[in-house]
Amino acid sequence: QQQVKQSPQSLIVQKGGISIINCAYENTAFDYFPWYQQFPGKGPALLIAIRPDVSEKKEGRFTISFNKSAKQFSLHIMDSQPGDSATYFCAASITGTRNKFYFGSGTKLNVKP
Amino acid sequence: DAGITQSPRHKVTETGTPVTLRCHQTENHRYMYWYRQDPGHGLRLIHYSYGVKDTDKGEVSDGYSVSRSKTEDFLLTLESATSSQTSVYFCAISGGPNTEAFFGQGTRLTVV
């Protein structure tokens, strides 16, 4: 049973457009929500992360929106670029559970020039 | 880049043979993890360690064992490899609760 559900599985966006990836969770004990970016042949790398005490976090063109009541969080990539083409994973963890991360199934983003 | 080295990077092995994958870190991080990545499943936790000789099972631990005798090394062993264990295996490290996990480059394992 997947703890974090991610959608869509794949996404095609035109250059300059907005990419949106959604994740949902059930366990209200989760208190740390990172997003990872993975390029082919590489390991995932942290992109941006949020804690449930804020509803939004922005770093450059990347924004996490967090809806605690709906138990959902999403990644928005503004002005998407071909270099953003990668697989994105959302994740969640609980403080005190020995730092176990639960990952979503991933979204393969393709930004068309 | 975080100092994580996985070895080997690629391996082809036969069904029924034992296989050991190694993860070595130079960051002195307490937490170490082994994940497998398969299409449609994302990253699934196999085993993790929160200190020397302290390990625990993840969500897909059947058929795998681990050992951590030193802070810097975390070994993953497939006791008797099966075709269902063909996957890309990632090691990750983390310094503490709710801190970034750093991933290695991955090991592509093919069981024929």
Coordinates of C-alpha atoms in Angstrom, one line a residue:
Chain A
Q1 CA 0.0 0.0 0.0
Q2 CA 1.6 3.2 -1.2
Q3 CA 1.8 5.8 1.5
V4 CA 2.2 8.7 -0.9
K5 CA 0.2 8.8 -4.2
Q6 CA 1.6 10.8 -7.1
S7 CA 0.0 12.0 -10.3
P8 CA 0.3 12.2 -13.2
Q9 CA 2.7 9.4 -14.2
S10 CA 3.9 11.5 -17.2
L11 CA 3.5 15.1 -18.3
I12 CA 4.3 16.9 -21.5
V13 CA 4.5 20.7 -21.3
Q14 CA 5.6 23.3 -23.8
K15 CA 8.5 25.5 -23.1
G16 CA 7.4 28.5 -21.0
G17 CA 4.4 26.7 -19.6
I18 CA 3.5 25.6 -16.1
S19 CA 4.1 22.1 -14.9
I20 CA 2.0 20.8 -12.1
I21 CA 2.6 17.5 -10.2
N22 CA 0.3 16.4 -7.4
C23 CA 0.7 14.2 -4.4
A24 CA -1.6 13.0 -1.7
Y25 CA -1.1 11.2 1.6
E26 CA -3.2 9.6 4.3
N27 CA -0.9 9.6 7.4
T28 CA -1.4 12.9 9.2
A29 CA 1.8 12.2 11.2
F30 CA 3.9 13.1 8.1
D31 CA 5.7 16.4 8.9
Y32 CA 8.3 16.8 6.2
F33 CA 7.6 16.8 2.4
P34 CA 10.5 16.9 0.0
W35 CA 10.5 16.9 -3.7
Y36 CA 13.3 15.1 -5.6
Q37 CA 14.5 15.6 -9.2
Q38 CA 16.1 12.8 -11.1
F39 CA 17.9 12.9 -14.5
P40 CA 18.5 9.8 -16.5
G41 CA 21.4 7.7 -15.1
K42 CA 21.6 9.7 -12.0
G43 CA 20.4 9.4 -8.4
P44 CA 17.5 11.6 -7.2
A45 CA 18.5 15.0 -5.8
L46 CA 16.6 17.3 -3.4
L47 CA 14.8 20.0 -5.3
I48 CA 12.7 21.7 -2.6
A49 CA 11.0 20.7 0.7
I50 CA 8.2 22.0 2.9
R51 CA 6.9 21.5 6.4
P52 CA 3.2 21.5 7.2
D53 CA 3.3 24.8 9.2
V54 CA 3.5 26.7 5.9
S55 CA 1.1 26.6 2.9
E56 CA 3.6 27.5 0.2
K57 CA 7.3 27.6 -0.4
K58 CA 9.0 29.1 -3.4
E59 CA 12.5 28.7 -4.7
G60 CA 13.1 30.3 -8.0
R61 CA 10.8 28.8 -10.6
F62 CA 9.8 26.0 -8.3
T63 CA 6.9 26.3 -5.8
I64 CA 5.4 23.8 -3.4
S65 CA 1.8 24.3 -2.4
F66 CA 0.6 22.5 0.7
N67 CA -3.0 21.8 1.7
K68 CA -3.0 20.3 5.2
S69 CA -6.7 19.8 5.4
A70 CA -6.9 18.0 2.1
K71 CA -3.7 16.1 2.8
Q72 CA -2.3 17.1 -0.6
F73 CA 0.8 18.9 -1.8
S74 CA 1.9 19.9 -5.3
L75 CA 4.9 21.0 -7.2
H76 CA 4.6 23.9 -9.7
I77 CA 7.3 24.6 -12.2
M78 CA 6.8 28.0 -13.7
D79 CA 8.3 29.0 -17.1
S80 CA 9.2 25.3 -17.7
Q81 CA 12.4 24.8 -19.6
P82 CA 13.7 21.8 -21.6
G83 CA 16.4 21.4 -19.0
D84 CA 13.6 20.7 -16.4
S85 CA 12.9 17.4 -18.3
A86 CA 13.4 14.8 -15.6
T87 CA 11.5 12.5 -13.3
Y88 CA 10.1 14.1 -10.2
F89 CA 9.4 12.3 -6.9
C90 CA 7.4 13.6 -4.0
A91 CA 8.1 12.1 -0.6
A92 CA 7.1 12.3 3.1
S93 CA 8.6 11.4 6.4
I94 CA 7.8 11.5 10.1
T95 CA 10.1 12.9 12.7
G96 CA 11.1 10.2 15.1
T97 CA 10.6 7.3 12.8
R98 CA 14.3 6.9 12.2
N99 CA 14.0 9.2 9.2
K100 CA 12.2 6.9 6.9
F101 CA 11.1 8.5 3.6
Y102 CA 8.1 7.3 1.7
F103 CA 8.2 8.2 -2.0
G104 CA 5.6 8.6 -4.6
S105 CA 5.7 6.6 -7.9
G106 CA 7.3 9.5 -9.8
T107 CA 6.3 11.8 -12.7
K108 CA 8.3 11.9 -15.9
L109 CA 8.2 15.5 -17.2
N110 CA 9.0 16.3 -20.8
V111 CA 9.3 19.9 -21.7
K112 CA 9.0 20.5 -25.4
P113 CA 11.2 23.2 -27.0
Chain B
D1 CA 28.1 16.2 -4.3
A2 CA 27.7 14.2 -1.1
G3 CA 30.4 11.6 -0.8
I4 CA 28.5 8.4 -1.6
T5 CA 30.0 5.6 -3.7
Q6 CA 28.0 2.6 -4.9
S7 CA 29.7 -0.5 -6.2
P8 CA 29.4 -2.1 -8.6
R9 CA 27.6 0.3 -10.9
H10 CA 26.4 -2.5 -13.2
K11 CA 26.1 -6.2 -12.6
V12 CA 24.7 -9.1 -14.5
T13 CA 24.2 -12.3 -12.4
E14 CA 22.5 -15.6 -12.8
T15 CA 19.4 -16.7 -10.9
G16 CA 20.2 -18.4 -7.6
T17 CA 23.6 -16.8 -7.1
P18 CA 24.3 -14.5 -4.1
V19 CA 25.0 -10.8 -4.8
T20 CA 26.4 -8.1 -2.6
L21 CA 26.1 -4.4 -3.3
R22 CA 28.2 -1.9 -1.4
C23 CA 27.5 1.7 -0.4
H24 CA 30.3 3.7 1.0
Q25 CA 29.9 7.2 2.4
T26 CA 32.5 9.8 3.5
E27 CA 30.0 12.2 5.2
N28 CA 29.8 10.4 8.6
H29 CA 26.0 10.5 8.3
R30 CA 24.0 8.3 10.8
Y31 CA 21.2 7.1 8.5
M32 CA 21.7 4.9 5.5
Y33 CA 19.1 3.4 3.2
W34 CA 18.8 1.0 0.3
Y35 CA 16.0 1.6 -2.2
R36 CA 15.1 -0.1 -5.4
Q37 CA 13.6 1.8 -8.4
D38 CA 11.2 0.1 -10.8
P39 CA 9.0 1.7 -13.5
G40 CA 5.6 2.6 -12.0
H41 CA 6.7 2.0 -8.4
G42 CA 9.0 4.9 -7.7
L43 CA 11.5 4.3 -5.0
R44 CA 10.8 1.6 -2.5
L45 CA 12.6 1.2 0.7
I46 CA 14.3 -2.2 1.1
H47 CA 16.3 -1.8 4.4
Y48 CA 17.7 1.1 6.3
S49 CA 20.1 1.7 9.1
Y50 CA 20.2 4.3 11.9
G51 CA 23.6 3.4 13.2
V52 CA 26.3 0.8 13.3
K53 CA 24.7 -2.7 13.7
D54 CA 21.3 -1.1 13.9
T55 CA 19.2 -2.0 10.9
D56 CA 15.5 -2.4 10.1
K57 CA 13.3 -3.7 7.3
G58 CA 11.6 -1.5 4.8
E59 CA 8.6 -2.2 2.7
V60 CA 10.2 -4.7 0.2
S61 CA 12.7 -6.5 2.3
D62 CA 11.9 -10.1 1.4
G63 CA 15.0 -11.8 -0.2
Y64 CA 17.4 -9.1 1.0
S65 CA 19.6 -8.7 4.0
V66 CA 21.9 -5.9 5.1
S67 CA 24.9 -5.3 7.3
R68 CA 26.5 -2.2 8.7
S69 CA 29.7 -2.9 10.7
K70 CA 31.1 0.6 10.2
T71 CA 29.5 4.0 9.9
E72 CA 30.7 4.4 6.4
D73 CA 29.6 1.1 4.8
F74 CA 26.2 -0.4 4.2
L75 CA 26.0 -3.7 2.4
L76 CA 23.0 -5.1 0.7
T77 CA 22.9 -8.8 0.0
L78 CA 20.6 -10.8 -2.2
E79 CA 20.9 -14.3 -0.8
S80 CA 19.7 -16.0 -3.9
A81 CA 19.0 -13.7 -6.8
T82 CA 15.8 -14.0 -8.7
S83 CA 14.6 -12.3 -11.9
S84 CA 12.2 -10.2 -9.9
Q85 CA 15.2 -8.5 -8.2
T86 CA 16.3 -7.1 -11.5
S87 CA 16.2 -3.4 -10.8
V88 CA 18.2 -0.2 -10.2
Y89 CA 19.4 0.0 -6.6
F90 CA 20.1 3.3 -4.9
C91 CA 21.8 3.9 -1.6
A92 CA 21.0 7.1 0.3
I93 CA 22.3 8.8 3.4
S94 CA 20.9 11.3 5.8
G95 CA 22.3 13.3 8.7
G96 CA 19.2 13.4 10.9
P97 CA 15.4 13.6 11.1
N98 CA 13.7 15.6 8.4
T99 CA 16.9 16.4 6.7
E100 CA 17.9 15.9 3.1
A101 CA 18.6 12.4 1.9
F102 CA 21.5 12.3 -0.5
F103 CA 21.5 9.5 -3.1
G104 CA 24.3 7.6 -4.8
Q105 CA 24.5 7.1 -8.6
G106 CA 22.8 3.7 -8.4
T107 CA 23.6 0.1 -9.3
R108 CA 21.9 -1.5 -12.3
L109 CA 21.4 -5.2 -11.4
T110 CA 20.2 -7.7 -14.0
V111 CA 19.4 -11.2 -12.9
V112 CA 19.2 -13.7 -15.9

